[in-house]
PDB file of C-alpha atoms and ligand atoms in Angstrom:
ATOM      1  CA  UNK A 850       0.000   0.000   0.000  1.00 95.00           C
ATOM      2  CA  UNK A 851       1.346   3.663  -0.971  1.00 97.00           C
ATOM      3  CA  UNK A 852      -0.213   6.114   0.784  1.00 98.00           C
ATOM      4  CA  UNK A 853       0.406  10.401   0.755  1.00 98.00           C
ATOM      5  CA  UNK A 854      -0.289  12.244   3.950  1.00 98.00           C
ATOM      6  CA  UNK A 855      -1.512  15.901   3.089  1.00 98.00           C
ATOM      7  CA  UNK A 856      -1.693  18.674   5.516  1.00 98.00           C
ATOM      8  CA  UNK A 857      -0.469  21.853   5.931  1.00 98.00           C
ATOM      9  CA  UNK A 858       2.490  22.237   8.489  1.00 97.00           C
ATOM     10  CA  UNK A 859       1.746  21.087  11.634  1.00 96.00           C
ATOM     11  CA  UNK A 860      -1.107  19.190  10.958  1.00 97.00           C
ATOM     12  CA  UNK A 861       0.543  16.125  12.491  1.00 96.00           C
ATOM     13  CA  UNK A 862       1.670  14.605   9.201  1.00 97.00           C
ATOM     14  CA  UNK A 863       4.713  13.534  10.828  1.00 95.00           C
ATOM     15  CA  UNK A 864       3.912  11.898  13.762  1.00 94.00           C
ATOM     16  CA  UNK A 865       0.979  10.190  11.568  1.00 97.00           C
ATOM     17  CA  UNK A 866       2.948   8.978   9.248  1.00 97.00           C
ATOM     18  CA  UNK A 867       4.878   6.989  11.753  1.00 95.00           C
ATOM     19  CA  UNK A 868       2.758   5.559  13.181  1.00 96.00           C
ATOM     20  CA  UNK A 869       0.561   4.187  10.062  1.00 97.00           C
ATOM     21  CA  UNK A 870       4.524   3.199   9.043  1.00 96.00           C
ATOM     22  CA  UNK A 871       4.499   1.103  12.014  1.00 96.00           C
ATOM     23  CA  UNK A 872       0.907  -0.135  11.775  1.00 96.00           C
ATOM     24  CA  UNK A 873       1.006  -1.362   8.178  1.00 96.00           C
ATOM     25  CA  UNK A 874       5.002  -2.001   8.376  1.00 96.00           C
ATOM     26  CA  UNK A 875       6.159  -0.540   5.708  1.00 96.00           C
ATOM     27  CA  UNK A 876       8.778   2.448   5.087  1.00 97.00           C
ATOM     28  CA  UNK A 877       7.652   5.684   6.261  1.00 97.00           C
ATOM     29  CA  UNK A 878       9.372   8.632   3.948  1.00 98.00           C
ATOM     30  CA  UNK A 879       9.780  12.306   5.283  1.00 97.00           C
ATOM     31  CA  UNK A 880      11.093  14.617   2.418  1.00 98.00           C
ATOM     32  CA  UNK A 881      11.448  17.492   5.456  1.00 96.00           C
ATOM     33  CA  UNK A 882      13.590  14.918   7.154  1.00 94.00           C
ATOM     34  CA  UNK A 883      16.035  13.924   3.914  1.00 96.00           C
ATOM     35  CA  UNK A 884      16.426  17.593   3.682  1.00 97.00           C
ATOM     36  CA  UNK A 885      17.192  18.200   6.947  1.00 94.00           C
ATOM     37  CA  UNK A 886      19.525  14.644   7.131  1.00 93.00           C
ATOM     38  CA  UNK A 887      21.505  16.009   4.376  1.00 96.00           C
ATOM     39  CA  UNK A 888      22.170  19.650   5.816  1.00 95.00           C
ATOM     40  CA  UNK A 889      22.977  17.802   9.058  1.00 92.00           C
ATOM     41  CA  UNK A 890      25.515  15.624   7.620  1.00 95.00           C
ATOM     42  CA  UNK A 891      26.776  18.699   5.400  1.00 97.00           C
ATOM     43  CA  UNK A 892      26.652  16.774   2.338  1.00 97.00           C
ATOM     44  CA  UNK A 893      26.528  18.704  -1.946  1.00 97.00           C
ATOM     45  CA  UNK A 894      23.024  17.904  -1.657  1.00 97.00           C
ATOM     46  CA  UNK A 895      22.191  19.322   1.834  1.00 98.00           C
ATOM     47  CA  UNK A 896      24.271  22.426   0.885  1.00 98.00           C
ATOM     48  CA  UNK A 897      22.128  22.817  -2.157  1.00 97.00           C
ATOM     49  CA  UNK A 898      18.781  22.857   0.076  1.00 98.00           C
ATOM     50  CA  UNK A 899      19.831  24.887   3.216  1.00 97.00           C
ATOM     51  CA  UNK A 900      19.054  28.410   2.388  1.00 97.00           C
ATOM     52  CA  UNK A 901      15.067  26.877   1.170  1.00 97.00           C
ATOM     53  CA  UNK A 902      14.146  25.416   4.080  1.00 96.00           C
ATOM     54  CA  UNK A 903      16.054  28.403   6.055  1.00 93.00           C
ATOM     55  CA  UNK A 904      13.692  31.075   4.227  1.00 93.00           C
ATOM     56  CA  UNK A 905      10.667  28.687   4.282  1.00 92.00           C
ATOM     57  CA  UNK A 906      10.454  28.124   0.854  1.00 95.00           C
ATOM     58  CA  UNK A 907      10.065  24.710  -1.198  1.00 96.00           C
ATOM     59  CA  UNK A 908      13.257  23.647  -2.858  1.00 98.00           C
ATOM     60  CA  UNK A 909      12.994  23.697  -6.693  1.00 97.00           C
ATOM     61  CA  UNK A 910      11.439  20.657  -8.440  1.00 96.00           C
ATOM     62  CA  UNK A 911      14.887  19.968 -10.282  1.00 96.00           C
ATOM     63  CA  UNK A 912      16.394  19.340  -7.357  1.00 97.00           C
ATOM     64  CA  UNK A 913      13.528  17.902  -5.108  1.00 98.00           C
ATOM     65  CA  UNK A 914      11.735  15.442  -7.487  1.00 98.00           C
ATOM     66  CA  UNK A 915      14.920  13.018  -7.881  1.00 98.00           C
ATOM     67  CA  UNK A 916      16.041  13.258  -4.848  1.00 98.00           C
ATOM     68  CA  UNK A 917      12.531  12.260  -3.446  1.00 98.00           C
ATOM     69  CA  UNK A 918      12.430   9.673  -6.134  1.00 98.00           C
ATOM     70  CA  UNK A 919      15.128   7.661  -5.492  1.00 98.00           C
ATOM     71  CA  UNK A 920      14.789   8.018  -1.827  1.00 98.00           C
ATOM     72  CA  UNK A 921      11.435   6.253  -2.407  1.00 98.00           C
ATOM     73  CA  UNK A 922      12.768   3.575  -4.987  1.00 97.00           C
ATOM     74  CA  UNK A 923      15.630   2.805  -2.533  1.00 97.00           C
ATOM     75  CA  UNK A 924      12.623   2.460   0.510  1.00 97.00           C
ATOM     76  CA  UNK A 925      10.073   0.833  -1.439  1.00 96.00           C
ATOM     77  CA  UNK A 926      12.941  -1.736  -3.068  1.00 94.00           C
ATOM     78  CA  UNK A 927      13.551  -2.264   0.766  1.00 93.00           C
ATOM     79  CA  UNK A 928      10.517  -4.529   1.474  1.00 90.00           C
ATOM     80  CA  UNK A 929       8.635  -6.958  -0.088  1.00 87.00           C
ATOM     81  CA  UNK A 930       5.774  -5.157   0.243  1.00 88.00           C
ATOM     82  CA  UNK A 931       6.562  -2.203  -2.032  1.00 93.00           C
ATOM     83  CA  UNK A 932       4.498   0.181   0.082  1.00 96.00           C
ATOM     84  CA  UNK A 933       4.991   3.260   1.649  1.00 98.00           C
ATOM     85  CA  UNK A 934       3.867   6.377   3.556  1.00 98.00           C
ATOM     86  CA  UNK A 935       4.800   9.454   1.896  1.00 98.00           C
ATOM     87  CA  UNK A 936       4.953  12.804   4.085  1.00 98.00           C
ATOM     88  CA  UNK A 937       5.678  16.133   2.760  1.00 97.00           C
ATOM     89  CA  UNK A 938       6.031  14.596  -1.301  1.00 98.00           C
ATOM     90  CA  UNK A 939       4.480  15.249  -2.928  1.00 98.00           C
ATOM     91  CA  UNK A 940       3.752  19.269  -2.446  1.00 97.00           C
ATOM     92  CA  UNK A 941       3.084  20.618  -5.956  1.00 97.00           C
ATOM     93  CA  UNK A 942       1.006  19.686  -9.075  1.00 97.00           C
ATOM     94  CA  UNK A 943       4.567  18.982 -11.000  1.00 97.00           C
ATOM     95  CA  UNK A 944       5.614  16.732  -8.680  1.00 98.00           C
ATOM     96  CA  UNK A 945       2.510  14.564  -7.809  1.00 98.00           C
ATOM     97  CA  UNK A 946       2.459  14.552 -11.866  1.00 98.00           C
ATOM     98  CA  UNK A 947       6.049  12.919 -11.878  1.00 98.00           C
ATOM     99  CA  UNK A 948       5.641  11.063  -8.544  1.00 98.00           C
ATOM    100  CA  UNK A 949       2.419   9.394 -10.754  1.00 98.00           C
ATOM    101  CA  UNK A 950       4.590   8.747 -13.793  1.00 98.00           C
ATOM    102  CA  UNK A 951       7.444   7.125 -11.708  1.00 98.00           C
ATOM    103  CA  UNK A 952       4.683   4.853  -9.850  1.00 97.00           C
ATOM    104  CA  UNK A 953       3.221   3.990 -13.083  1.00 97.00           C
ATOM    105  CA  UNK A 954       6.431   3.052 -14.514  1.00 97.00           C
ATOM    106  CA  UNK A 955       7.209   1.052 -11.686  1.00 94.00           C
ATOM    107  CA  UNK A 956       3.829  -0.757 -12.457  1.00 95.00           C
ATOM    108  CA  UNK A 957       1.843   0.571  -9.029  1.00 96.00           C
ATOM    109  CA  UNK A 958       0.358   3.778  -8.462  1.00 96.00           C
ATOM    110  CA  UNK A 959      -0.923   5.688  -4.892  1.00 97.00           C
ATOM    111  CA  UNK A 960      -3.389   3.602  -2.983  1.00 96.00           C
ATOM    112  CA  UNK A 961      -4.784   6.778  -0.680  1.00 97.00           C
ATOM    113  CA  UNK A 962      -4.397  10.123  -0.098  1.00 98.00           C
ATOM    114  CA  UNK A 963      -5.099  11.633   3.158  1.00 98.00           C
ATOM    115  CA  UNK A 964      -5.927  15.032   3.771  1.00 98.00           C
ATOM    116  CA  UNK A 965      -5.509  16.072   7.559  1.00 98.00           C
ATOM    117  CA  UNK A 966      -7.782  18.833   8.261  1.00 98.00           C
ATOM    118  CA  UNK A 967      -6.997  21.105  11.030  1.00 98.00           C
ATOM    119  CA  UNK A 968      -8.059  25.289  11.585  1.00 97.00           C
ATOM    120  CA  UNK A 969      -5.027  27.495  10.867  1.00 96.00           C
ATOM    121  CA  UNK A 970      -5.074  28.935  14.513  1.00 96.00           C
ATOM    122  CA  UNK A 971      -4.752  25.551  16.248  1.00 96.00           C
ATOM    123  CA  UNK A 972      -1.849  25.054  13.486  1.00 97.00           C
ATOM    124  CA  UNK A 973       0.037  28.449  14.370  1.00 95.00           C
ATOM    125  CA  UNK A 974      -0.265  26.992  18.306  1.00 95.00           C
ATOM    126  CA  UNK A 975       1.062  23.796  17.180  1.00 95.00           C
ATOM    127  CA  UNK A 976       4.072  25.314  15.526  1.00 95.00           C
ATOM    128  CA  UNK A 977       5.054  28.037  18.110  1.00 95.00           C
ATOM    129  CA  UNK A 978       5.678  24.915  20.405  1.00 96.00           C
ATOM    130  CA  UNK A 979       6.827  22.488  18.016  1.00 95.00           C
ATOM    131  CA  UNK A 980      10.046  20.447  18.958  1.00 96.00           C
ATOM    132  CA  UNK A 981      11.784  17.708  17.194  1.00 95.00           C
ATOM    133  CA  UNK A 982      14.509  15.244  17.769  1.00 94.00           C
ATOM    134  CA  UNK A 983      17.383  16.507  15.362  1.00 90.00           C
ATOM    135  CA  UNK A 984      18.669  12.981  15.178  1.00 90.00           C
ATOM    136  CA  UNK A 985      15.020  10.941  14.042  1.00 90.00           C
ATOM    137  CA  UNK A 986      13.031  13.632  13.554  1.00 89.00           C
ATOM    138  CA  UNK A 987      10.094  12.712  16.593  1.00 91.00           C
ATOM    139  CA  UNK A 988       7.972  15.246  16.842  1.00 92.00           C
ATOM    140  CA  UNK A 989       7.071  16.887  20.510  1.00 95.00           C
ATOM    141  CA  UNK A 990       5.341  20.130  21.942  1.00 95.00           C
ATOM    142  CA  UNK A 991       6.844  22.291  24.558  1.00 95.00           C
ATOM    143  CA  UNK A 992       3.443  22.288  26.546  1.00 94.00           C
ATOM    144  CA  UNK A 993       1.276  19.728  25.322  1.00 92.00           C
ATOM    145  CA  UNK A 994       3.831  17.306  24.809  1.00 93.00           C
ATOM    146  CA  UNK A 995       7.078  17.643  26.325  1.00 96.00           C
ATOM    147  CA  UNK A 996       9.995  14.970  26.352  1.00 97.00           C
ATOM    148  CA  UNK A 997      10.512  12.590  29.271  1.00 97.00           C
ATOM    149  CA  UNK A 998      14.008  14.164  30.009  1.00 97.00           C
ATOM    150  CA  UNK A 999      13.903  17.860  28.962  1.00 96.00           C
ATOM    151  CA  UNK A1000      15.703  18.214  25.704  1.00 96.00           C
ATOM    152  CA  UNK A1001      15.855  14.567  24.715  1.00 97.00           C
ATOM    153  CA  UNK A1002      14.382  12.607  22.461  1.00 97.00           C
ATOM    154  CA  UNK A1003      12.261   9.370  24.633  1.00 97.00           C
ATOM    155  CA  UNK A1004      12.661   7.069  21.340  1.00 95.00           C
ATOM    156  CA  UNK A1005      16.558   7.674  20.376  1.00 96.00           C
ATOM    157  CA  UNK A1006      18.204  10.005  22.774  1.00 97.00           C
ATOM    158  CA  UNK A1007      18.619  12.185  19.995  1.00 96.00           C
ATOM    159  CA  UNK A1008      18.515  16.212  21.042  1.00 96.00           C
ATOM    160  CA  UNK A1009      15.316  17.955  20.972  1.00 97.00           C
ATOM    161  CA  UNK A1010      15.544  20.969  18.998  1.00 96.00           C
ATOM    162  CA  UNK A1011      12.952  23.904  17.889  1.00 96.00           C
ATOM    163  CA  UNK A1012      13.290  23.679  13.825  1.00 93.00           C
ATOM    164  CA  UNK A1013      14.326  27.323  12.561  1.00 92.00           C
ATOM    165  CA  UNK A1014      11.479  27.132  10.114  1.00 93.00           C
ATOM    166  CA  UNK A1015       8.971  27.042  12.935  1.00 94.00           C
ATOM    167  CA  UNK A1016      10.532  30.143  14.911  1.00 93.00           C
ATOM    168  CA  UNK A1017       7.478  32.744  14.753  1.00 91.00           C
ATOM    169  CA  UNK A1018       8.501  34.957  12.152  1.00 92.00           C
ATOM    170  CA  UNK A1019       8.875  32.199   9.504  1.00 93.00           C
ATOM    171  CA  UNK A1020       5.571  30.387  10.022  1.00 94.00           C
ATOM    172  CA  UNK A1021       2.800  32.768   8.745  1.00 94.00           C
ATOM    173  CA  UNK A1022       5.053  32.836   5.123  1.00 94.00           C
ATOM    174  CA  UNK A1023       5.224  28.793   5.536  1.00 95.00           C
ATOM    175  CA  UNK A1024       1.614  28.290   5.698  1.00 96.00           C
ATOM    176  CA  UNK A1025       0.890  30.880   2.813  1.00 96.00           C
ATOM    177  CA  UNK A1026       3.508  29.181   0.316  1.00 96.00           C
ATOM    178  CA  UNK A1027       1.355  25.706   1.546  1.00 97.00           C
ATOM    179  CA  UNK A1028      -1.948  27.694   0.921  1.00 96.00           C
ATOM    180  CA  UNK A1029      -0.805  28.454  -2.776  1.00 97.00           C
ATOM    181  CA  UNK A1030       0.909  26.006  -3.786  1.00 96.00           C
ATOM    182  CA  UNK A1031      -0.017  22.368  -2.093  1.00 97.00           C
ATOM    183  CA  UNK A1032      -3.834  23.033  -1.581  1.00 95.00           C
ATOM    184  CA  UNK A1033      -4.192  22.523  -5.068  1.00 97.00           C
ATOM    185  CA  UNK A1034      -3.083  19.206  -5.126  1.00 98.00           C
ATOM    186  CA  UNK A1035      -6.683  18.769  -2.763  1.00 98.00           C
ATOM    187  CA  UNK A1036      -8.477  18.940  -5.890  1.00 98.00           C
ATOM    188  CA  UNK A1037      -5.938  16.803  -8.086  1.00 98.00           C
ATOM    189  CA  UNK A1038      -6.156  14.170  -6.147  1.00 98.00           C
ATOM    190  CA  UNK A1039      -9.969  14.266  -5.603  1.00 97.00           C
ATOM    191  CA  UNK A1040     -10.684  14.034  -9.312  1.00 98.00           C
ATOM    192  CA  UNK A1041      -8.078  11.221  -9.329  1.00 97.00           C
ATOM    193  CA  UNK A1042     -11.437   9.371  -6.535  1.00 96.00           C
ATOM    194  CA  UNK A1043      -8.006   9.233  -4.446  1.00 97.00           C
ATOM    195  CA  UNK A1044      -8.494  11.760  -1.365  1.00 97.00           C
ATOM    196  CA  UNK A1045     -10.084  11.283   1.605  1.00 97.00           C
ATOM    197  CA  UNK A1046     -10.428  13.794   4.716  1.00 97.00           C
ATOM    198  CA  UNK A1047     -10.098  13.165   8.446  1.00 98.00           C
ATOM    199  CA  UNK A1048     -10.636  15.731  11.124  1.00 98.00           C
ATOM    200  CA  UNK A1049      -6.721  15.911  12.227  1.00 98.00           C
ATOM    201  CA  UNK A1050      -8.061  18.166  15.457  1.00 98.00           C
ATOM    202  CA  UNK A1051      -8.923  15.142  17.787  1.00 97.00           C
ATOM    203  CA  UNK A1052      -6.313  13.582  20.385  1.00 95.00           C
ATOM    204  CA  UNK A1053      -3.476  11.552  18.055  1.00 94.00           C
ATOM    205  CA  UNK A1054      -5.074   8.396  18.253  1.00 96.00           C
ATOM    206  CA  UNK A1055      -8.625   9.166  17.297  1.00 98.00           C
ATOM    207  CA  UNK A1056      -6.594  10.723  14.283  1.00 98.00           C
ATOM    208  CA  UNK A1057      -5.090   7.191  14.154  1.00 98.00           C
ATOM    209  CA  UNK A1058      -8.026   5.156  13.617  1.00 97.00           C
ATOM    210  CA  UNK A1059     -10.123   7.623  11.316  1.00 97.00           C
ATOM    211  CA  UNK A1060      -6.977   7.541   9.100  1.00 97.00           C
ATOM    212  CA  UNK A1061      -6.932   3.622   9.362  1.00 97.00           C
ATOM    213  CA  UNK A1062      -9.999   3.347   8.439  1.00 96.00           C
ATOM    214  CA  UNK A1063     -10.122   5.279   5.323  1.00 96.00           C
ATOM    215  CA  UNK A1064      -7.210   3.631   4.035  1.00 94.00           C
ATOM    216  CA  UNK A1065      -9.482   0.902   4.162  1.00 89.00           C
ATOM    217  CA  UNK A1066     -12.124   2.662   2.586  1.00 72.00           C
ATOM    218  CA  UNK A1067     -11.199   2.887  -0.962  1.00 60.00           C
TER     219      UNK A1067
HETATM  220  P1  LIG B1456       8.505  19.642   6.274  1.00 64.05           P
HETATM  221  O1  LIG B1456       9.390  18.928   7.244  1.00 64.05           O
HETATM  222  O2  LIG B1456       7.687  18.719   5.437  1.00 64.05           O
HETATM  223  O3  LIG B1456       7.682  20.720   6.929  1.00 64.05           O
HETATM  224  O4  LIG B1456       9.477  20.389   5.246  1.00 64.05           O
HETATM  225  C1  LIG B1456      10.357  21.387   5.692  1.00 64.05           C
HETATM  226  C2  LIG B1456      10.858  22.210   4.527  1.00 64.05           C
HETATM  227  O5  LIG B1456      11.554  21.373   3.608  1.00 64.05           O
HETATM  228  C3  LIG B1456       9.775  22.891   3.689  1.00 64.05           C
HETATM  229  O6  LIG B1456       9.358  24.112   4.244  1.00 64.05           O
HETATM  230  C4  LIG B1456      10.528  23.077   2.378  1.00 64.05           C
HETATM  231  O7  LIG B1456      11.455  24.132   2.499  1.00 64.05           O
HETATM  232  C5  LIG B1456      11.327  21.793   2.261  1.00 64.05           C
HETATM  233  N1  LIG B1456      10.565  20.716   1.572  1.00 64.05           N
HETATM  234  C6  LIG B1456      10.135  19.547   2.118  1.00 64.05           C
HETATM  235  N2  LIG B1456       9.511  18.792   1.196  1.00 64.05           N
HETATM  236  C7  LIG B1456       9.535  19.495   0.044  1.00 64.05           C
HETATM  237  C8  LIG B1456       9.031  19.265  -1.262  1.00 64.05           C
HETATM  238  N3  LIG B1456       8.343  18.152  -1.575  1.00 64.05           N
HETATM  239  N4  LIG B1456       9.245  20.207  -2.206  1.00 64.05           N
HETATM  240  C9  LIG B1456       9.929  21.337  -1.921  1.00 64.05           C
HETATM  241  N5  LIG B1456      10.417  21.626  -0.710  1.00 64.05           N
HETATM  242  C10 LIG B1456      10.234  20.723   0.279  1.00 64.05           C
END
């Protein structure tokens, strides 16, 4: 099974998408976290990306597309399964159009797409208190969901950073550039009878099971 989380930032694609990874064991694929890998380790690749994701901004197509590509290839290769949860790729109408030609090539295509559907103010609260581990990318919340240990991560040991993306000058132009330019892929995906919605404003396990079961519901 393939399946694409949509959402806009902090919508909880992240810590969705590892869990369905771990429910339906297969590979769960971050583009935010290759980027941010590859700036980490300092490699051509992640000095490319840096000053996009610094300035909130998508990195180009010619670069993102196949670099997300072979990441998936590599994942989906992995396991005999050949599925996969996607977060965060596709995020434009050009690349969900070569993400479909790839699949198809590759003789499969997107089983689901997932829309999680949350009010832009509970998204901006989300953010402002957004922490992640810098070494697996585990998402936390400063109030709502702080780390056992302050500062590190309970499921690697990794440290728990704020992402300079969500600092709160950066996220109002983060959540436009989603507005414009992924929303549209909301009604690509619908006229592909792909799409399906869940309420992604409920506890994270309700969110769980209403995105279980319309994976099912295709
Ligand atoms: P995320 O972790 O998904 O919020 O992504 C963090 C940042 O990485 C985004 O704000 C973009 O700068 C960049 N990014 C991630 N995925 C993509 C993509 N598919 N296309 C372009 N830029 C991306």
């Amino acid at each position: 099974m393939i399946l694409l989380l949509l959402g806009a930032p902090g919508s909880g694609k992240g810590t969705q998408g590892r869990l369905l990874s771990e429910h339906y064991r297969i590979p769960y694929l971050s583009s935010g976290d290759l980027l941010r890998r590859a700036i980490e380790q300092d490699t051509e690749f992640g000095r490319q990306v840096r000053e996009y994701i610094e300035r909130g901004l998508y990195v180009p197509n010619t670069i993102m597309v196949p670099a997300a590509i072979t990441e998936l290839t590599r994942l989906r290769h992995s396991q005999d399964d050949g599925g996969a949860v996607l977060d965060g790729f596709p995020r434009t109408r050009e690349q969900a159009e070569a993400l479909d030609r790839d699949l198809t090539t590759e003789h499969t295509h997107l089983d689901r797409v997932l829309l999680l559907n949350v009010p832009k103010e509970v998204l901006v609260t989300r953010l402002a208190g957004r922490r992640v581990c810098r070494s697996c990318g585990a998402s936390y919340h400063s109030d709502t969901k702080p780390p056992k240990k302050a500062g590190i991560c309970d499921v690697c040991g990794g440290e728990v950073i704020q992402r300079v993306d969500d600092k709160p000058e950066m996220v109002d132009g983060r959540l436009t550039v989603y507005f414009e330019r992924t929303l549209p892929l909301v009604a690509y995906y619908q006229q592909q009878g792909r799409l399906a919605q869940v309420d992604g404003n409920r506890a994270e396990g309700d969110v769980t099971h209403a995105m279980i079961a319309a994976a099912k519901d295709k």
